[in-house]
Structure formats: structure tokens, C-alpha cells
PDB file of C-alpha atoms and ligand atoms in Angstrom:
ATOM      1  CA  UNK A  26       2.727  11.342  -2.280  1.00 77.00           C
ATOM      2  CA  UNK A  27       1.904   8.272  -0.310  1.00 90.00           C
ATOM      3  CA  UNK A  28       0.068   5.624  -1.606  1.00 94.00           C
ATOM      4  CA  UNK A  29      -2.880   4.577   0.817  1.00 96.00           C
ATOM      5  CA  UNK A  30      -4.996   2.168  -1.405  1.00 98.00           C
ATOM      6  CA  UNK A  31      -3.515   0.046  -4.381  1.00 98.00           C
ATOM      7  CA  UNK A  32      -5.874  -2.275  -6.637  1.00 98.00           C
ATOM      8  CA  UNK A  33      -3.902  -4.730  -8.621  1.00 98.00           C
ATOM      9  CA  UNK A  34      -5.238  -6.421 -11.751  1.00 98.00           C
ATOM     10  CA  UNK A  35      -8.725  -7.091  -9.611  1.00 98.00           C
ATOM     11  CA  UNK A  36     -11.476  -9.261 -11.590  1.00 98.00           C
ATOM     12  CA  UNK A  37     -14.948  -9.848 -10.137  1.00 97.00           C
ATOM     13  CA  UNK A  38     -17.232 -12.148 -11.665  1.00 96.00           C
ATOM     14  CA  UNK A  39     -21.073 -12.622 -10.939  1.00 96.00           C
ATOM     15  CA  UNK A  40     -22.761 -16.125 -11.025  1.00 94.00           C
ATOM     16  CA  UNK A  41     -26.634 -15.927 -11.745  1.00 86.00           C
ATOM     17  CA  UNK A  42     -28.940 -18.888 -12.522  1.00 85.00           C
ATOM     18  CA  UNK A  43     -28.530 -17.995 -16.146  1.00 85.00           C
ATOM     19  CA  UNK A  44     -24.926 -16.675 -17.053  1.00 88.00           C
ATOM     20  CA  UNK A  45     -21.852 -15.458 -15.616  1.00 91.00           C
ATOM     21  CA  UNK A  46     -21.142 -11.968 -15.585  1.00 92.00           C
ATOM     22  CA  UNK A  47     -17.487 -10.359 -15.744  1.00 93.00           C
ATOM     23  CA  UNK A  48     -18.283  -7.082 -13.901  1.00 95.00           C
ATOM     24  CA  UNK A  49     -14.892  -5.830 -13.148  1.00 97.00           C
ATOM     25  CA  UNK A  50     -11.971  -6.801 -15.666  1.00 96.00           C
ATOM     26  CA  UNK A  51      -8.433  -6.258 -14.614  1.00 97.00           C
ATOM     27  CA  UNK A  52      -8.685  -3.161 -12.779  1.00 98.00           C
ATOM     28  CA  UNK A  53      -5.479  -1.641 -11.262  1.00 98.00           C
ATOM     29  CA  UNK A  54      -5.237   1.919  -9.576  1.00 98.00           C
ATOM     30  CA  UNK A  55      -3.792   3.386  -6.684  1.00 97.00           C
ATOM     31  CA  UNK A  56      -5.196   6.269  -4.408  1.00 97.00           C
ATOM     32  CA  UNK A  57      -2.907   8.456  -2.615  1.00 96.00           C
ATOM     33  CA  UNK A  58      -3.262  10.221   1.075  1.00 94.00           C
ATOM     34  CA  UNK A  59      -5.498  13.198   0.906  1.00 93.00           C
ATOM     35  CA  UNK A  60      -6.593  12.651  -2.881  1.00 94.00           C
ATOM     36  CA  UNK A  61      -9.656  13.003  -4.456  1.00 95.00           C
ATOM     37  CA  UNK A  62     -10.314  10.731  -7.178  1.00 96.00           C
ATOM     38  CA  UNK A  63     -13.154   9.852  -9.291  1.00 96.00           C
ATOM     39  CA  UNK A  64     -14.203   6.954 -10.892  1.00 97.00           C
ATOM     40  CA  UNK A  65     -16.793   7.689 -14.136  1.00 96.00           C
ATOM     41  CA  UNK A  66     -18.302   5.380 -16.393  1.00 94.00           C
ATOM     42  CA  UNK A  67     -22.078   4.784 -17.627  1.00 91.00           C
ATOM     43  CA  UNK A  68     -24.546   2.763 -15.514  1.00 91.00           C
ATOM     44  CA  UNK A  69     -23.794  -0.960 -15.458  1.00 92.00           C
ATOM     45  CA  UNK A  70     -19.818  -0.404 -16.057  1.00 94.00           C
ATOM     46  CA  UNK A  71     -18.696  -2.160 -12.995  1.00 96.00           C
ATOM     47  CA  UNK A  72     -18.404   1.125 -10.704  1.00 96.00           C
ATOM     48  CA  UNK A  73     -20.281  -0.580  -7.797  1.00 95.00           C
ATOM     49  CA  UNK A  74     -18.805  -3.927  -8.144  1.00 96.00           C
ATOM     50  CA  UNK A  75     -15.348  -2.351  -8.039  1.00 97.00           C
ATOM     51  CA  UNK A  76     -15.760  -0.236  -4.741  1.00 96.00           C
ATOM     52  CA  UNK A  77     -17.834  -3.213  -3.081  1.00 95.00           C
ATOM     53  CA  UNK A  78     -15.406  -5.507  -3.887  1.00 96.00           C
ATOM     54  CA  UNK A  79     -12.764  -3.230  -1.767  1.00 95.00           C
ATOM     55  CA  UNK A  80     -15.500  -3.149   0.980  1.00 92.00           C
ATOM     56  CA  UNK A  81     -16.051  -6.985   0.837  1.00 93.00           C
ATOM     57  CA  UNK A  82     -19.705  -6.129   0.040  1.00 92.00           C
ATOM     58  CA  UNK A  83     -20.334  -7.884  -3.129  1.00 95.00           C
ATOM     59  CA  UNK A  84     -22.951 -10.788  -2.326  1.00 95.00           C
ATOM     60  CA  UNK A  85     -20.899 -14.045  -0.952  1.00 92.00           C
ATOM     61  CA  UNK A  86     -22.983 -16.713  -2.666  1.00 93.00           C
ATOM     62  CA  UNK A  87     -23.152 -15.358  -6.131  1.00 95.00           C
ATOM     63  CA  UNK A  88     -19.703 -13.304  -6.647  1.00 96.00           C
ATOM     64  CA  UNK A  89     -16.358 -14.161  -6.668  1.00 96.00           C
ATOM     65  CA  UNK A  90     -12.900 -12.288  -7.084  1.00 97.00           C
ATOM     66  CA  UNK A  91     -11.302 -14.193  -9.630  1.00 96.00           C
ATOM     67  CA  UNK A  92      -7.789 -12.414  -9.415  1.00 97.00           C
ATOM     68  CA  UNK A  93      -5.875  -9.470  -8.230  1.00 97.00           C
ATOM     69  CA  UNK A  94      -5.277  -7.799  -4.864  1.00 97.00           C
ATOM     70  CA  UNK A  95      -6.543  -4.986  -2.967  1.00 98.00           C
ATOM     71  CA  UNK A  96      -3.574  -3.509  -0.647  1.00 97.00           C
ATOM     72  CA  UNK A  97      -5.111  -1.261   2.147  1.00 97.00           C
ATOM     73  CA  UNK A  98      -1.721   0.069   4.072  1.00 94.00           C
ATOM     74  CA  UNK A  99       0.112  -2.860   2.857  1.00 90.00           C
ATOM     75  CA  UNK A 100      -2.454  -5.320   3.899  1.00 96.00           C
ATOM     76  CA  UNK A 101      -4.300  -7.120   1.216  1.00 97.00           C
ATOM     77  CA  UNK A 102      -7.904  -6.953   2.405  1.00 97.00           C
ATOM     78  CA  UNK A 103      -8.778 -10.022   0.186  1.00 96.00           C
ATOM     79  CA  UNK A 104      -6.916 -12.384   2.512  1.00 96.00           C
ATOM     80  CA  UNK A 105      -8.617 -11.101   5.477  1.00 95.00           C
ATOM     81  CA  UNK A 106     -11.644 -13.225   7.398  1.00 94.00           C
ATOM     82  CA  UNK A 107     -15.107 -11.572   7.327  1.00 92.00           C
ATOM     83  CA  UNK A 108     -14.316 -10.749  10.968  1.00 92.00           C
ATOM     84  CA  UNK A 109     -11.075  -9.229  10.369  1.00 93.00           C
ATOM     85  CA  UNK A 110     -12.599  -7.261   7.421  1.00 93.00           C
ATOM     86  CA  UNK A 111     -15.176  -5.872   9.484  1.00 91.00           C
ATOM     87  CA  UNK A 112     -12.837  -3.844  11.671  1.00 90.00           C
ATOM     88  CA  UNK A 113     -11.595  -1.861   8.333  1.00 93.00           C
ATOM     89  CA  UNK A 114     -15.445  -1.121   7.492  1.00 91.00           C
ATOM     90  CA  UNK A 115     -16.322   2.245   8.779  1.00 88.00           C
ATOM     91  CA  UNK A 116     -13.338   3.229  10.421  1.00 89.00           C
ATOM     92  CA  UNK A 117     -10.357   2.895   7.892  1.00 94.00           C
ATOM     93  CA  UNK A 118     -12.715   2.744   4.849  1.00 96.00           C
ATOM     94  CA  UNK A 119     -16.050   4.474   4.992  1.00 94.00           C
ATOM     95  CA  UNK A 120     -18.700   4.222   2.285  1.00 92.00           C
ATOM     96  CA  UNK A 121     -21.614   6.734   1.182  1.00 90.00           C
ATOM     97  CA  UNK A 122     -24.213   4.794  -0.838  1.00 84.00           C
ATOM     98  CA  UNK A 123     -26.577   6.444  -3.301  1.00 79.00           C
ATOM     99  CA  UNK A 124     -29.700   5.665  -1.415  1.00 78.00           C
ATOM    100  CA  UNK A 125     -29.874   6.877   2.449  1.00 76.00           C
ATOM    101  CA  UNK A 126     -33.260   5.224   3.017  1.00 79.00           C
ATOM    102  CA  UNK A 127     -31.526   1.813   2.300  1.00 80.00           C
ATOM    103  CA  UNK A 128     -28.523   2.408   4.577  1.00 84.00           C
ATOM    104  CA  UNK A 129     -30.291   4.499   7.522  1.00 92.00           C
ATOM    105  CA  UNK A 130     -32.488   2.868  10.427  1.00 94.00           C
ATOM    106  CA  UNK A 131     -35.747   3.750   9.716  1.00 94.00           C
ATOM    107  CA  UNK A 132     -36.899   3.214  13.362  1.00 96.00           C
ATOM    108  CA  UNK A 133     -34.067   5.200  15.154  1.00 96.00           C
ATOM    109  CA  UNK A 134     -33.520   9.070  15.661  1.00 97.00           C
ATOM    110  CA  UNK A 135     -30.816  10.198  13.202  1.00 97.00           C
ATOM    111  CA  UNK A 136     -28.738  11.998  16.006  1.00 97.00           C
ATOM    112  CA  UNK A 137     -28.764   8.334  17.653  1.00 97.00           C
ATOM    113  CA  UNK A 138     -27.634   6.460  14.664  1.00 96.00           C
ATOM    114  CA  UNK A 139     -24.683   8.937  14.463  1.00 96.00           C
ATOM    115  CA  UNK A 140     -23.895   8.664  18.004  1.00 97.00           C
ATOM    116  CA  UNK A 141     -23.677   4.591  18.136  1.00 95.00           C
ATOM    117  CA  UNK A 142     -21.242   5.097  14.756  1.00 93.00           C
ATOM    118  CA  UNK A 143     -19.022   7.454  17.170  1.00 94.00           C
ATOM    119  CA  UNK A 144     -19.124   5.266  19.943  1.00 95.00           C
ATOM    120  CA  UNK A 145     -18.460   2.061  18.269  1.00 92.00           C
ATOM    121  CA  UNK A 146     -15.245   3.667  16.857  1.00 90.00           C
ATOM    122  CA  UNK A 147     -14.589   5.572  19.852  1.00 91.00           C
ATOM    123  CA  UNK A 148     -14.871   3.221  22.414  1.00 91.00           C
ATOM    124  CA  UNK A 149     -13.432   5.180  25.308  1.00 94.00           C
ATOM    125  CA  UNK A 150     -15.463   8.311  24.654  1.00 94.00           C
ATOM    126  CA  UNK A 151     -18.388   9.492  27.301  1.00 95.00           C
ATOM    127  CA  UNK A 152     -21.913   9.761  26.457  1.00 94.00           C
ATOM    128  CA  UNK A 153     -21.706  13.313  26.812  1.00 96.00           C
ATOM    129  CA  UNK A 154     -18.707  13.915  24.629  1.00 95.00           C
ATOM    130  CA  UNK A 155     -20.401  11.449  22.098  1.00 96.00           C
ATOM    131  CA  UNK A 156     -23.483  13.491  22.068  1.00 97.00           C
ATOM    132  CA  UNK A 157     -21.288  16.840  21.378  1.00 96.00           C
ATOM    133  CA  UNK A 158     -19.333  15.337  18.723  1.00 94.00           C
ATOM    134  CA  UNK A 159     -22.979  14.068  16.944  1.00 96.00           C
ATOM    135  CA  UNK A 160     -24.039  17.934  17.148  1.00 96.00           C
ATOM    136  CA  UNK A 161     -20.439  18.839  15.941  1.00 92.00           C
ATOM    137  CA  UNK A 162     -20.412  16.409  13.015  1.00 92.00           C
ATOM    138  CA  UNK A 163     -24.535  17.508  12.377  1.00 93.00           C
ATOM    139  CA  UNK A 164     -23.020  21.265  12.170  1.00 90.00           C
ATOM    140  CA  UNK A 165     -20.161  20.052   9.736  1.00 87.00           C
ATOM    141  CA  UNK A 166     -22.386  18.711   7.276  1.00 87.00           C
ATOM    142  CA  UNK A 167     -24.736  21.785   7.570  1.00 86.00           C
ATOM    143  CA  UNK A 168     -27.632  20.549   8.986  1.00 91.00           C
ATOM    144  CA  UNK A 169     -29.490  23.539  11.012  1.00 92.00           C
ATOM    145  CA  UNK A 170     -30.591  23.393  14.267  1.00 95.00           C
ATOM    146  CA  UNK A 171     -28.830  20.059  15.072  1.00 96.00           C
ATOM    147  CA  UNK A 172     -30.304  19.773  18.730  1.00 96.00           C
ATOM    148  CA  UNK A 173     -33.700  19.558  17.278  1.00 96.00           C
ATOM    149  CA  UNK A 174     -32.603  17.689  14.271  1.00 96.00           C
ATOM    150  CA  UNK A 175     -30.894  15.104  16.546  1.00 97.00           C
ATOM    151  CA  UNK A 176     -34.282  13.979  17.643  1.00 97.00           C
ATOM    152  CA  UNK A 177     -35.768  13.267  14.085  1.00 97.00           C
ATOM    153  CA  UNK A 178     -36.177   9.826  12.135  1.00 96.00           C
ATOM    154  CA  UNK A 179     -35.048   9.440   8.650  1.00 95.00           C
ATOM    155  CA  UNK A 180     -38.564   9.704   7.088  1.00 94.00           C
ATOM    156  CA  UNK A 181     -39.016  13.128   8.583  1.00 96.00           C
ATOM    157  CA  UNK A 182     -36.014  14.636   6.651  1.00 94.00           C
ATOM    158  CA  UNK A 183     -35.423  15.323   2.972  1.00 91.00           C
ATOM    159  CA  UNK A 184     -33.474  13.737   0.320  1.00 87.00           C
ATOM    160  CA  UNK A 185     -31.027  15.918   0.719  1.00 87.00           C
ATOM    161  CA  UNK A 186     -30.975  16.183   4.372  1.00 90.00           C
ATOM    162  CA  UNK A 187     -30.778  12.474   4.516  1.00 92.00           C
ATOM    163  CA  UNK A 188     -27.700  12.366   2.395  1.00 89.00           C
ATOM    164  CA  UNK A 189     -26.067  14.775   4.789  1.00 90.00           C
ATOM    165  CA  UNK A 190     -26.957  12.424   7.746  1.00 94.00           C
ATOM    166  CA  UNK A 191     -25.544   9.497   5.807  1.00 92.00           C
ATOM    167  CA  UNK A 192     -22.296  11.732   5.410  1.00 90.00           C
ATOM    168  CA  UNK A 193     -22.136  12.606   9.126  1.00 92.00           C
ATOM    169  CA  UNK A 194     -22.567   9.077   9.776  1.00 93.00           C
ATOM    170  CA  UNK A 195     -19.952   7.830   7.883  1.00 91.00           C
ATOM    171  CA  UNK A 196     -17.718  10.761   9.409  1.00 90.00           C
ATOM    172  CA  UNK A 197     -18.407   9.588  12.916  1.00 92.00           C
ATOM    173  CA  UNK A 198     -16.080   6.935  12.339  1.00 91.00           C
ATOM    174  CA  UNK A 199     -13.226   9.109  11.185  1.00 89.00           C
ATOM    175  CA  UNK A 200     -12.294   6.947   8.186  1.00 94.00           C
ATOM    176  CA  UNK A 201      -9.156   7.110   6.247  1.00 95.00           C
ATOM    177  CA  UNK A 202     -10.670   6.538   3.084  1.00 96.00           C
ATOM    178  CA  UNK A 203     -14.003   7.389   2.040  1.00 95.00           C
ATOM    179  CA  UNK A 204     -15.800   5.799  -0.711  1.00 95.00           C
ATOM    180  CA  UNK A 205     -18.992   7.578  -2.158  1.00 93.00           C
ATOM    181  CA  UNK A 206     -20.809   5.635  -4.706  1.00 92.00           C
ATOM    182  CA  UNK A 207     -23.105   8.006  -6.608  1.00 90.00           C
ATOM    183  CA  UNK A 208     -24.256   9.439  -3.350  1.00 85.00           C
ATOM    184  CA  UNK A 209     -25.906  12.845  -5.164  1.00 81.00           C
ATOM    185  CA  UNK A 210     -27.446  10.957  -7.918  1.00 77.00           C
ATOM    186  CA  UNK A 211     -31.034  11.014  -6.154  1.00 72.00           C
ATOM    187  CA  UNK A 212     -30.737  14.733  -5.686  1.00 77.00           C
ATOM    188  CA  UNK A 213     -31.800  18.104  -7.702  1.00 78.00           C
ATOM    189  CA  UNK A 214     -28.454  20.088  -9.007  1.00 79.00           C
ATOM    190  CA  UNK A 215     -28.493  22.523  -6.450  1.00 80.00           C
ATOM    191  CA  UNK A 216     -28.222  20.225  -3.709  1.00 79.00           C
ATOM    192  CA  UNK A 217     -25.629  17.876  -5.317  1.00 81.00           C
ATOM    193  CA  UNK A 218     -23.333  20.644  -5.600  1.00 82.00           C
ATOM    194  CA  UNK A 219     -23.833  22.114  -2.437  1.00 81.00           C
ATOM    195  CA  UNK A 220     -23.260  18.564  -0.661  1.00 81.00           C
ATOM    196  CA  UNK A 221     -19.802  18.072  -3.120  1.00 85.00           C
ATOM    197  CA  UNK A 222     -18.556  21.129  -1.904  1.00 85.00           C
ATOM    198  CA  UNK A 223     -19.160  20.005   1.535  1.00 82.00           C
ATOM    199  CA  UNK A 224     -17.558  16.707   1.007  1.00 86.00           C
ATOM    200  CA  UNK A 225     -14.442  18.971  -0.391  1.00 87.00           C
ATOM    201  CA  UNK A 226     -14.285  20.961   2.477  1.00 86.00           C
ATOM    202  CA  UNK A 227     -14.572  18.228   4.790  1.00 84.00           C
ATOM    203  CA  UNK A 228     -11.951  16.318   2.804  1.00 88.00           C
ATOM    204  CA  UNK A 229      -9.650  18.980   3.663  1.00 87.00           C
ATOM    205  CA  UNK A 230     -10.429  19.670   7.147  1.00 86.00           C
ATOM    206  CA  UNK A 231     -10.120  15.767   8.144  1.00 84.00           C
ATOM    207  CA  UNK A 232      -7.428  14.905   5.733  1.00 88.00           C
ATOM    208  CA  UNK A 233      -9.483  11.948   4.082  1.00 93.00           C
ATOM    209  CA  UNK A 234      -8.666  10.157   0.842  1.00 96.00           C
ATOM    210  CA  UNK A 235     -12.104  10.167  -1.397  1.00 95.00           C
ATOM    211  CA  UNK A 236     -12.835   7.748  -3.846  1.00 96.00           C
ATOM    212  CA  UNK A 237     -16.304   9.449  -5.661  1.00 94.00           C
ATOM    213  CA  UNK A 238     -18.211   7.670  -8.197  1.00 94.00           C
ATOM    214  CA  UNK A 239     -20.405   8.764 -10.570  1.00 92.00           C
ATOM    215  CA  UNK A 240     -21.903   8.488 -14.023  1.00 88.00           C
ATOM    216  CA  UNK A 241     -21.609  12.320 -14.637  1.00 87.00           C
ATOM    217  CA  UNK A 242     -18.165  13.475 -15.683  1.00 88.00           C
ATOM    218  CA  UNK A 243     -19.175  16.996 -15.329  1.00 84.00           C
ATOM    219  CA  UNK A 244     -19.882  16.694 -11.506  1.00 85.00           C
ATOM    220  CA  UNK A 245     -16.368  15.968 -10.811  1.00 88.00           C
ATOM    221  CA  UNK A 246     -14.369  18.520 -12.852  1.00 86.00           C
ATOM    222  CA  UNK A 247     -13.911  20.770  -9.907  1.00 85.00           C
ATOM    223  CA  UNK A 248     -13.877  18.216  -7.132  1.00 88.00           C
ATOM    224  CA  UNK A 249     -11.431  15.364  -7.996  1.00 93.00           C
ATOM    225  CA  UNK A 250      -7.894  15.878  -8.839  1.00 94.00           C
ATOM    226  CA  UNK A 251      -7.544  12.670 -10.879  1.00 96.00           C
ATOM    227  CA  UNK A 252      -9.957  10.783 -12.743  1.00 97.00           C
ATOM    228  CA  UNK A 253     -10.633   7.104 -13.698  1.00 98.00           C
ATOM    229  CA  UNK A 254     -12.834   6.361 -17.046  1.00 97.00           C
ATOM    230  CA  UNK A 255     -14.219   2.815 -16.662  1.00 97.00           C
ATOM    231  CA  UNK A 256     -16.279   1.057 -19.713  1.00 95.00           C
ATOM    232  CA  UNK A 257     -17.306  -2.341 -19.919  1.00 94.00           C
ATOM    233  CA  UNK A 258     -15.849  -3.391 -16.745  1.00 95.00           C
ATOM    234  CA  UNK A 259     -12.287  -2.174 -17.401  1.00 96.00           C
ATOM    235  CA  UNK A 260     -10.369   1.190 -17.176  1.00 97.00           C
ATOM    236  CA  UNK A 261     -10.105   2.725 -20.396  1.00 96.00           C
ATOM    237  CA  UNK A 262      -8.022   5.880 -19.232  1.00 96.00           C
ATOM    238  CA  UNK A 263      -6.913   7.396 -16.170  1.00 97.00           C
ATOM    239  CA  UNK A 264      -5.370  11.246 -15.953  1.00 97.00           C
ATOM    240  CA  UNK A 265      -5.237  14.104 -13.667  1.00 97.00           C
ATOM    241  CA  UNK A 266      -8.648  16.181 -14.418  1.00 96.00           C
ATOM    242  CA  UNK A 267      -7.060  18.776 -16.747  1.00 95.00           C
ATOM    243  CA  UNK A 268      -5.212  16.703 -18.459  1.00 96.00           C
ATOM    244  CA  UNK A 269      -8.386  14.316 -19.331  1.00 95.00           C
ATOM    245  CA  UNK A 270     -10.582  17.247 -19.644  1.00 94.00           C
ATOM    246  CA  UNK A 271      -8.141  19.246 -22.289  1.00 94.00           C
ATOM    247  CA  UNK A 272      -6.388  16.229 -23.725  1.00 94.00           C
ATOM    248  CA  UNK A 273      -8.475  13.201 -23.690  1.00 94.00           C
ATOM    249  CA  UNK A 274      -6.722  10.256 -24.928  1.00 93.00           C
ATOM    250  CA  UNK A 275      -9.036   7.724 -25.252  1.00 93.00           C
ATOM    251  CA  UNK A 276     -11.889   7.254 -28.022  1.00 92.00           C
ATOM    252  CA  UNK A 277     -14.577   6.763 -25.459  1.00 93.00           C
ATOM    253  CA  UNK A 278     -13.367   9.460 -23.090  1.00 93.00           C
ATOM    254  CA  UNK A 279     -13.754  12.016 -26.210  1.00 91.00           C
ATOM    255  CA  UNK A 280     -17.155  10.659 -26.780  1.00 89.00           C
ATOM    256  CA  UNK A 281     -18.013  10.990 -23.035  1.00 89.00           C
ATOM    257  CA  UNK A 282     -16.763  14.875 -23.172  1.00 89.00           C
ATOM    258  CA  UNK A 283     -18.513  15.442 -26.309  1.00 86.00           C
ATOM    259  CA  UNK A 284     -21.626  14.331 -24.661  1.00 83.00           C
ATOM    260  CA  UNK A 285     -21.324  16.690 -21.737  1.00 79.00           C
ATOM    261  CA  UNK A 286     -22.070  20.625 -21.669  1.00 73.00           C
ATOM    262  CA  UNK A 287     -19.165  22.727 -20.944  1.00 69.00           C
ATOM    263  CA  UNK A 288     -19.072  26.146 -19.892  1.00 65.00           C
ATOM    264  CA  UNK A 289     -16.134  26.747 -22.028  1.00 66.00           C
ATOM    265  CA  UNK A 290     -18.061  25.492 -25.224  1.00 64.00           C
ATOM    266  CA  UNK A 291     -19.726  28.088 -27.684  1.00 64.00           C
ATOM    267  CA  UNK A 292     -23.665  28.314 -27.504  1.00 61.00           C
ATOM    268  CA  UNK A 293     -23.718  26.771 -30.760  1.00 62.00           C
ATOM    269  CA  UNK A 294     -21.803  23.859 -30.316  1.00 66.00           C
ATOM    270  CA  UNK A 295     -24.083  20.933 -30.479  1.00 73.00           C
ATOM    271  CA  UNK A 296     -23.831  18.039 -28.080  1.00 75.00           C
ATOM    272  CA  UNK A 297     -22.942  14.647 -29.526  1.00 76.00           C
ATOM    273  CA  UNK A 298     -24.462  11.842 -27.885  1.00 76.00           C
ATOM    274  CA  UNK A 299     -22.443   8.372 -27.627  1.00 76.00           C
ATOM    275  CA  UNK A 300     -24.044   5.976 -30.077  1.00 75.00           C
ATOM    276  CA  UNK A 301     -24.707   2.178 -29.602  1.00 74.00           C
ATOM    277  CA  UNK A 302     -24.728   0.443 -26.469  1.00 78.00           C
ATOM    278  CA  UNK A 303     -22.145  -0.211 -23.771  1.00 79.00           C
ATOM    279  CA  UNK A 304     -21.546  -4.283 -24.405  1.00 77.00           C
ATOM    280  CA  UNK A 305     -23.602  -6.246 -22.440  1.00 77.00           C
ATOM    281  CA  UNK A 306     -21.426  -7.869 -19.734  1.00 73.00           C
ATOM    282  CA  UNK A 307     -21.844 -11.397 -21.130  1.00 74.00           C
ATOM    283  CA  UNK A 308     -20.180 -10.477 -23.927  1.00 76.00           C
ATOM    284  CA  UNK A 309     -16.518 -11.664 -24.281  1.00 79.00           C
ATOM    285  CA  UNK A 310     -14.574  -8.974 -25.826  1.00 81.00           C
ATOM    286  CA  UNK A 311     -11.326  -9.014 -26.465  1.00 83.00           C
ATOM    287  CA  UNK A 312      -8.947  -5.936 -26.475  1.00 85.00           C
ATOM    288  CA  UNK A 313     -10.458  -2.995 -25.689  1.00 87.00           C
ATOM    289  CA  UNK A 314     -14.131  -3.213 -24.776  1.00 87.00           C
ATOM    290  CA  UNK A 315     -14.954  -0.181 -26.621  1.00 89.00           C
ATOM    291  CA  UNK A 316     -13.534  -1.374 -30.071  1.00 88.00           C
ATOM    292  CA  UNK A 317     -17.047  -2.345 -31.444  1.00 84.00           C
ATOM    293  CA  UNK A 318     -18.381   1.168 -31.074  1.00 82.00           C
ATOM    294  CA  UNK A 319     -14.791   2.809 -31.816  1.00 84.00           C
ATOM    295  CA  UNK A 320     -15.036   5.184 -34.754  1.00 81.00           C
ATOM    296  CA  UNK A 321     -10.922   4.697 -35.169  1.00 83.00           C
TER     297      UNK A 321
HETATM  298  N1  ADP B 409     -25.304  -8.915  -7.526  1.00 88.94           N
HETATM  299  C1  ADP B 409     -25.415  -9.263  -8.609  1.00 88.94           C
HETATM  300  N2  ADP B 409     -25.674  -9.755  -9.191  1.00 88.94           N
HETATM  301  C2  ADP B 409     -25.430 -10.179 -10.532  1.00 88.94           C
HETATM  302  N3  ADP B 409     -24.971  -9.088 -11.285  1.00 88.94           N
HETATM  303  C3  ADP B 409     -24.630  -8.222 -10.786  1.00 88.94           C
HETATM  304  C4  ADP B 409     -24.805  -7.796  -9.461  1.00 88.94           C
HETATM  305  N4  ADP B 409     -24.530  -6.629  -8.975  1.00 88.94           N
HETATM  306  C5  ADP B 409     -23.948  -6.096 -10.590  1.00 88.94           C
HETATM  307  N5  ADP B 409     -24.337  -7.272 -11.179  1.00 88.94           N
HETATM  308  C6  ADP B 409     -23.901  -6.831 -12.933  1.00 88.94           C
HETATM  309  O1  ADP B 409     -22.678  -6.433 -12.918  1.00 88.94           O
HETATM  310  C7  ADP B 409     -22.428  -5.198 -13.711  1.00 88.94           C
HETATM  311  C8  ADP B 409     -21.874  -4.127 -13.234  1.00 88.94           C
HETATM  312  O2  ADP B 409     -22.698  -3.543 -12.284  1.00 88.94           O
HETATM  313  P1  ADP B 409     -22.437  -2.687 -11.189  1.00 88.94           P
HETATM  314  O3  ADP B 409     -21.274  -2.652 -10.703  1.00 88.94           O
HETATM  315  O4  ADP B 409     -23.622  -2.027 -10.293  1.00 88.94           O
HETATM  316  O5  ADP B 409     -22.702  -0.871 -12.331  1.00 88.94           O
HETATM  317  P2  ADP B 409     -22.541   0.616 -12.062  1.00 88.94           P
HETATM  318  O6  ADP B 409     -22.346   0.579 -10.491  1.00 88.94           O
HETATM  319  O7  ADP B 409     -21.319   0.982 -12.811  1.00 88.94           O
HETATM  320  O8  ADP B 409     -23.882   1.177 -12.413  1.00 88.94           O
HETATM  321  C9  ADP B 409     -23.829  -4.938 -14.335  1.00 88.94           C
HETATM  322  O9  ADP B 409     -23.880  -5.934 -15.565  1.00 88.94           O
HETATM  323  C10 ADP B 409     -24.583  -5.544 -13.395  1.00 88.94           C
HETATM  324  O10 ADP B 409     -25.951  -6.241 -13.947  1.00 88.94           O
HETATM  325 MG1   MG B 410     -23.557   1.574  -9.178  1.00 88.94          MG
END
């Protein structure tokens, strides 16, 4: 398989008034063409800081990439100017965020927003073509009655519908890599699985690579072929999905698996919560970040 994105030894630090936080610690991984990769870990373990570093979206004034490379199709994104990087955002690498309300323009019809994104990334298109494409994209993400929904504003749509609009908006740019940062966390379980099913179908159809970020390991089992587990800013384990579920190597992964309900478990098997707290990002931990909580 061909590598499309390669992150090597990436570390990201936030400097706030009172403290320095090493949010991402020496992270390395590859994303292959047409692959759906999951990054899983508890809240605060550095997932967003990691993918925002890929897009150059961490705050410039308070964050710093202290080491590493992010190679996208053989270009180190960290060496690009803000201007150059902008041409990668959306068209090459798209992103769906957790909160669509924060990413959509509240004063613009949703169809119009998708259309603008389409035109921006397909400059030679005609207005009529762009409109047809918007209807097609709305249809792809299963928005019923696209002709009428085109004219609605974000506040007039439900959370699930807004998230679908966000997906359509990212797809309008026809990205090669789509990063979905907890895109379904605010939605109820049925809608979550519908949207995942849809992303999976779209990925096949459009031949994208996806990085799917979640704190919910059970969500990605049927969706991603490989899983990276993060803890305290570092990768503790990375394996193909079936291997990770059937033969987890790292004690933290085992604890994570024991804490979620599984369809192949007997009703009487109790779920085991993970004891203790993840490390505070201020703490400097040498070696494996899980060792203070590790039973072994
Ligand atoms: N802009 C920021 N300024 C300071 N600290 C931040 C900032 N963004 C994230 N952090 C800190 O970095 C760590 C990782 O955060 P984040 O990547 O958002 O975690 P996750 O996405 O896994 O929930 C946390 O301790 C968080 O408080
Ligand atoms: Mg996050």
C-alpha cells in the first residue's frame, strides 16, 4: 500500500502563562492510501493537538512543534509558509470537527456554503454545475429533499443534519485525506452509527484516506482497519483492528477494552473501569506514560 501521510517523531508543546504542556510526545505513524485509521484515547490525551498540528491549526502564539516531520506526499508540511499550507487545507487534507455550529457560517444558507467551497476548489466550474454538485453532495450525505434544504440556515437544522452538512462541506473540496475529529460525539447513538456508515461508504466511493478520532473504542471496530491508541500524549499501541481487539499487547489497551461492552461477551461479564487518572500534562513522565497506573 502507498503511504500518503507520514508523521515522524512529532512533539507539540503548549505554553500558557502558568505552565508548559507537552501535549504530543514523539508520535510517529503512517496513513496509507484508501485506509481508514482510528486514533483512540481518553479526553485530553492529545488527539486534537496531534491532528491540528498536521493542519497547522494549533494557535500560533501559544503552541510550538518542538520536533518531528509531517510528510504529505513527500512534502514536509512543517516547512511550508502559512500561505502555502492554506493550499493544502480543504483540497488535499479536509477536516470535520466535533462541533459543526462552530465551523459553519451561521448567516449563510448551508447550500451556499457548500457551493462556495466547491467553487473555491474547482475554479473552472460554472454556477449551474456547482449547484448540481451541491445537490449531489447533499444527496450523498443523505439529506432528504436537498433542493429545499439548500436554502436553510445552520440553526434551522438538527445536530445530525448539521454534521452531515459539515461532511458535505469537506467533501466539496474533494480531499485525499479526511480527518474527522470526534465528528459524532455530540450526537445520539443511532445517528452516530448512521453517519459512520455514511463516511465508510463515501470513503470507498471517493477513494479517500480517513483519520477517525474518537474516545470511544467500540465505535471504530467495524469502521477502521487499523487503530492507534494514545495515552498521555504518546502512542502506546498500534495494530490492525482485529489484532488489537483479540490480542491487545499494551496494558492500557487491555484496560480500555475491558471497560467497553462487547457483543461477544457474556451478560454476566462485568465491565472494568480504568482506575486512577490519566497523567496531568504538566507531569514529566519518563518511559511509558501509563506506568504509574500499570498493574504490571
Ligand atoms: N490551545 C491550548 N492551549 C493550552 N493547552 C492546550 C491547548 N489545546 C490543548 N491543550 C492541552 O493539551 C492537552 C491535549 O489536548 P487535546 O489534544 O485537545 O486532547 P484530546 O483531543 O485528546 O481530548 C490537554 O492537556 C489540553 O489541556
Ligand atoms: Mg479533542
